[in-house]
Amino acid sequence: MKVLKFGGKSLANGAPLESTLQIIGSAARLSKIFVVLSARADATDILEKMIHMAASGDDYQQEFDVFFNYQVAHTPQLNLADERYSIGRMLEGVALLGEYSLKIKDQLLAYGELISCRTVVHLLQERGHKARFVDARNLIKTDQKYGSAQVLHELSRENFQSFFADNEPGTIEVVTGFIGSNLNNQTTTLGRNGSNYTATLVASFLEASEVQNWTNVNGLYTANPSIVPDAQIIRHLSFREANELANFGMHILHAKTILPLIEKKIPIRILNSFNPGDPGTFIDEEGDGKGIKAISAIQDVALVSMEGRGLLGKVGIDGRIFSALSAAGISVRIISQASSERGIGFIIDAEHAKLASKALNQEFYKEIELQDINDITINKEVAVISIISRNLQFLDIAYSSLNRNNIKPILMANTINGDHISLVVSKQQMRKAVIIIHGHIFGATKRLNVFLFGKGNVGKTLLNQLVKSKVRIKERRGLLINIFGICDSKKLLLRSHDLGEKWLETLEKEGVTEYSIDDIFSYISKQHLENVVVVDNTASVKLAEDYPRFIQNGCDIVASNKHANTFEMGWYNTFREQLQNNHRQFYYETNVGAGLPLIDTIKLLHASGDFIYKIRGVFSGSLSYIFNKYSESKLPFFSVLKEAIEKGLTEPDPREDLSGKDVGRKLLILARELDLSVNFRDVHIESLIPKSLRKEMTKEEFVTHSEELNTWFESIKEKLDQHEVLRYVGELDSVTGRLEVKLDRISSKSDLGSLSGADSIFEIYTEAYGEHPLVIRGAGAGAEVTARGVFSDLLRLSTV
Ligand code: ASP
Ligand code: MG
């Protein structure tokens, strides 16, 4: 024999009711079934509302009509005249008196279940089933506590057993949930959502083989799916575990509801009548033995804090607090004491906040007067997140990850049995915190929320790469790179869903023109975005100056933009401190040598204690190309330069390259990695622009002076020996602190001299490597490799 319980939503008019009738029909073909029903849809709420209206003298007639029209929508033949008459009479009485007792209210609410069961019996019979209406008030006996009566088990059990002693196997018994009666035969109710309890009681009284609890969800989840989209269904758990979840507010089943099942070891399934094919959640004595993991969040709570010198080391304070509260009927969920014992905080249900404050102020009025206790504060803007699991090793990871997202738990505590952990966070941060913790505990997909600045060569290429690799990265690394916004110097676009290839097009069409970075910050906080990274692929000084604000707003930064690393040393140091204090990351591998793993290598060598005494090389891919080509061919300098421009190898204005500034910046960045305290003006740069052309002029004007460039470089080339070539070389001497960029004559047989294409080369001289420097060589310019480098930085961020 099985007990099938259906909740209000599964009994709503239309498809839900239809599906429920089919589920009942199929189950009845397999075994004897008892069906326990709630009131249909929100009938109980509406009845409650009407009695309230009646008592307050409001006109409830319209509600009344709507209620009955709804109830008979599927069953025009069903005569509900008696029910209608009784409900009408009760409401009239309440309206007359202007008040009502809980006793009357229970009588009224009972009609929700009574009508529901009569309706379903009628429909089942219409379809040819044998079905019987069972008014549970004749069988379930309770005490007098209207609104939330205690069941008298033995008596009720006897009633059930004798009533169903010789029942017909083929009849579907349809039992009203939620209601019972006291020893005077007055109607009582078992508390809101009490039908679940009725179902487990019936199962235990009649020793059913199983309870099916049909709801509108697929089962119990590892977290609230409306908060965590990738929450998983818990397929199998033990009664004990289900109880634990219930204690932490994962209310599908109240603890009281499970008790009757535990005694008789009757398993229960949580099933979805809107998705009957899903296996749902199965709860039995053993569970699957793996132990559950879940995260719950409770919002209707308040944090009570007491602080003051009078709490310092005094014995008995806690005792007094809890006696005062328990005398007021308030139970405490979580307690946490600061180690200094100067403060104590605890969590109670929000509805008790006022009462708690009163009780404590009374209890401690003396201490407050003497200022031994400064203040008793109550904060309702908090939520309790509980991590339910017996394995808490990951708590550290979850905790540091919260920290990285600027979420500082207000309070942390082991739960009473020590198995689980609860954190109190501000209500505003709850959602984000749950998502982050869930991601860590279930190894679910980690999400990086990315904002892109710049859609030039590198920006555009990166976007393409991100879009193309998204699926693969999710599969291989469990990492979801979610772009939520993009902007260039003119327009800003923010979207809660990733637009994939359409970002740039949509930015053009729908981007807003008036914006500031504050718009991005407010969007991040409004959408509760976690793990936010801003990617700067611009060459904007202004944007680099704003990095500290990004840090303060909880973003990590990945930049191909070099400016932040070349500002004055004071700024640079402060920014490094800010990064550290805010636990933020800043990656900029592409600042030097594009995608080549240079900065990271230097950092590691330096951190490992190897002394780097010199770095020398051809730092600029564009100038590498120009001089490699110019040295070996007979072409005039300007033709080579033009070729480089056309290939997109130079900066938009080639003078940025020729002036040596770009190489100078790179040298400066490397020097600072070695802890040299240097500024851009300390770099000795030999410019490749002839003196006569160094004055103010436009780029267009500059390129008309090709002859001057040609002759100037020709005169330099003439001086080369036979096996010599020209290379634009950067050199950093960390012993003397000299940084130099110059056009050098190099033997064509050396590493530098044999360079080709637009390759860069870096020779790193260290103590450990001795005479033979560590050489890093490869494509040092170009959008494709630079974007890849930025991409790698993003991936690197995902692992911190
Ligand atoms: N109809 C009652 C309520 O809404 C009982 C139940 O649905 O379980 O609380
Ligand atoms: Mg209900």
PDB file of C-alpha atoms in Angstrom, residues 64-157:
ATOM      1  CA  PHE A  64     -16.007  34.567  -1.890  1.00  0.00           C
ATOM      2  CA  ASP A  65     -17.450  34.323  -5.417  1.00  0.00           C
ATOM      3  CA  VAL A  66     -14.052  34.018  -7.041  1.00  0.00           C
ATOM      4  CA  PHE A  67     -13.165  31.273  -4.581  1.00  0.00           C
ATOM      5  CA  PHE A  68     -16.207  29.176  -5.421  1.00  0.00           C
ATOM      6  CA  ASN A  69     -16.020  29.772  -9.153  1.00  0.00           C
ATOM      7  CA  TYR A  70     -12.482  28.497  -9.036  1.00  0.00           C
ATOM      8  CA  GLN A  71     -13.409  25.440  -6.992  1.00  0.00           C
ATOM      9  CA  VAL A  72     -16.172  24.260  -9.347  1.00  0.00           C
ATOM     10  CA  ALA A  73     -14.438  25.064 -12.634  1.00  0.00           C
ATOM     11  CA  HIS A  74     -13.797  21.360 -13.398  1.00  0.00           C
ATOM     12  CA  THR A  75     -16.841  19.935 -11.644  1.00  0.00           C
ATOM     13  CA  PRO A  76     -20.028  21.769 -12.581  1.00  0.00           C
ATOM     14  CA  GLN A  77     -22.004  18.664 -11.543  1.00  0.00           C
ATOM     15  CA  LEU A  78     -20.576  18.601  -8.039  1.00  0.00           C
ATOM     16  CA  ASN A  79     -22.949  20.095  -5.524  1.00  0.00           C
ATOM     17  CA  LEU A  80     -21.052  22.303  -3.089  1.00  0.00           C
ATOM     18  CA  ALA A  81     -24.132  24.052  -1.732  1.00  0.00           C
ATOM     19  CA  ASP A  82     -23.548  22.821   1.814  1.00  0.00           C
ATOM     20  CA  GLU A  83     -19.949  23.985   1.820  1.00  0.00           C
ATOM     21  CA  ARG A  84     -20.951  27.300   0.337  1.00  0.00           C
ATOM     22  CA  TYR A  85     -23.656  27.765   2.928  1.00  0.00           C
ATOM     23  CA  SER A  86     -21.393  26.875   5.864  1.00  0.00           C
ATOM     24  CA  ILE A  87     -18.514  29.083   4.783  1.00  0.00           C
ATOM     25  CA  GLY A  88     -20.939  31.964   4.141  1.00  0.00           C
ATOM     26  CA  ARG A  89     -22.497  31.561   7.588  1.00  0.00           C
ATOM     27  CA  MET A  90     -19.156  31.495   9.340  1.00  0.00           C
ATOM     28  CA  LEU A  91     -17.943  34.613   7.590  1.00  0.00           C
ATOM     29  CA  GLU A  92     -21.183  36.424   8.359  1.00  0.00           C
ATOM     30  CA  GLY A  93     -20.788  35.532  12.018  1.00  0.00           C
ATOM     31  CA  VAL A  94     -17.229  36.798  12.065  1.00  0.00           C
ATOM     32  CA  ALA A  95     -18.301  39.990  10.299  1.00  0.00           C
ATOM     33  CA  LEU A  96     -20.991  40.510  12.922  1.00  0.00           C
ATOM     34  CA  LEU A  97     -18.640  39.991  15.852  1.00  0.00           C
ATOM     35  CA  GLY A  98     -15.741  41.839  14.285  1.00  0.00           C
ATOM     36  CA  GLU A  99     -13.365  39.152  15.510  1.00  0.00           C
ATOM     37  CA  TYR A 100     -12.763  35.442  15.379  1.00  0.00           C
ATOM     38  CA  SER A 101     -11.219  32.704  17.439  1.00  0.00           C
ATOM     39  CA  LEU A 102      -8.622  30.214  16.250  1.00  0.00           C
ATOM     40  CA  LYS A 103     -11.303  27.609  16.678  1.00  0.00           C
ATOM     41  CA  ILE A 104     -13.546  29.257  14.093  1.00  0.00           C
ATOM     42  CA  LYS A 105     -10.592  29.818  11.835  1.00  0.00           C
ATOM     43  CA  ASP A 106      -9.709  26.117  11.880  1.00  0.00           C
ATOM     44  CA  GLN A 107     -13.278  25.251  11.008  1.00  0.00           C
ATOM     45  CA  LEU A 108     -13.164  27.609   8.086  1.00  0.00           C
ATOM     46  CA  LEU A 109      -9.736  26.583   6.750  1.00  0.00           C
ATOM     47  CA  ALA A 110     -10.776  22.931   6.852  1.00  0.00           C
ATOM     48  CA  TYR A 111     -13.041  23.597   3.899  1.00  0.00           C
ATOM     49  CA  GLY A 112     -10.048  23.999   1.618  1.00  0.00           C
ATOM     50  CA  GLU A 113      -9.151  20.336   2.083  1.00  0.00           C
ATOM     51  CA  LEU A 114     -12.740  19.136   2.303  1.00  0.00           C
ATOM     52  CA  ILE A 115     -13.648  20.679  -1.041  1.00  0.00           C
ATOM     53  CA  SER A 116     -10.382  19.569  -2.607  1.00  0.00           C
ATOM     54  CA  CYS A 117     -11.014  15.932  -1.689  1.00  0.00           C
ATOM     55  CA  ARG A 118     -14.638  15.957  -2.760  1.00  0.00           C
ATOM     56  CA  THR A 119     -13.606  17.432  -6.089  1.00  0.00           C
ATOM     57  CA  VAL A 120     -10.940  14.836  -6.757  1.00  0.00           C
ATOM     58  CA  VAL A 121     -13.189  11.952  -5.695  1.00  0.00           C
ATOM     59  CA  HIS A 122     -15.853  13.261  -8.069  1.00  0.00           C
ATOM     60  CA  LEU A 123     -13.381  13.517 -10.959  1.00  0.00           C
ATOM     61  CA  LEU A 124     -11.914  10.077 -10.305  1.00  0.00           C
ATOM     62  CA  GLN A 125     -15.373   8.543 -10.244  1.00  0.00           C
ATOM     63  CA  GLU A 126     -16.244  10.349 -13.455  1.00  0.00           C
ATOM     64  CA  ARG A 127     -13.296   8.542 -14.996  1.00  0.00           C
ATOM     65  CA  GLY A 128     -14.483   5.183 -13.828  1.00  0.00           C
ATOM     66  CA  HIS A 129     -12.302   4.755 -10.744  1.00  0.00           C
ATOM     67  CA  LYS A 130     -13.615   3.583  -7.441  1.00  0.00           C
ATOM     68  CA  ALA A 131     -12.829   6.375  -5.046  1.00  0.00           C
ATOM     69  CA  ARG A 132     -13.920   7.156  -1.513  1.00  0.00           C
ATOM     70  CA  PHE A 133     -13.917  10.465   0.303  1.00  0.00           C
ATOM     71  CA  VAL A 134     -12.346  10.193   3.770  1.00  0.00           C
ATOM     72  CA  ASP A 135     -12.836  13.064   6.208  1.00  0.00           C
ATOM     73  CA  ALA A 136      -9.717  12.837   8.380  1.00  0.00           C
ATOM     74  CA  ARG A 137     -11.494  14.689  11.179  1.00  0.00           C
ATOM     75  CA  ASN A 138     -13.229  11.442  12.064  1.00  0.00           C
ATOM     76  CA  LEU A 139      -9.934   9.628  12.412  1.00  0.00           C
ATOM     77  CA  ILE A 140      -7.114  11.953  13.385  1.00  0.00           C
ATOM     78  CA  LYS A 141      -7.576  12.969  16.973  1.00  0.00           C
ATOM     79  CA  THR A 142      -5.696  15.892  18.452  1.00  0.00           C
ATOM     80  CA  ASP A 143      -5.379  18.067  21.503  1.00  0.00           C
ATOM     81  CA  GLN A 144      -7.103  21.446  21.816  1.00  0.00           C
ATOM     82  CA  LYS A 145      -4.412  23.622  20.332  1.00  0.00           C
ATOM     83  CA  TYR A 146      -6.249  25.215  17.448  1.00  0.00           C
ATOM     84  CA  GLY A 147      -4.071  26.342  14.576  1.00  0.00           C
ATOM     85  CA  SER A 148      -1.347  23.855  15.368  1.00  0.00           C
ATOM     86  CA  ALA A 149      -2.764  20.865  17.154  1.00  0.00           C
ATOM     87  CA  GLN A 150      -0.764  17.919  18.518  1.00  0.00           C
ATOM     88  CA  VAL A 151      -1.853  14.544  17.214  1.00  0.00           C
ATOM     89  CA  LEU A 152      -2.926  11.888  19.692  1.00  0.00           C
ATOM     90  CA  HIS A 153      -1.096   9.047  18.041  1.00  0.00           C
ATOM     91  CA  GLU A 154      -2.437   5.955  19.704  1.00  0.00           C
ATOM     92  CA  LEU A 155      -6.050   6.954  19.394  1.00  0.00           C
ATOM     93  CA  SER A 156      -5.637   8.065  15.811  1.00  0.00           C
ATOM     94  CA  ARG A 157      -3.815   4.874  14.896  1.00  0.00           C
TER      95      ARG A 157
END
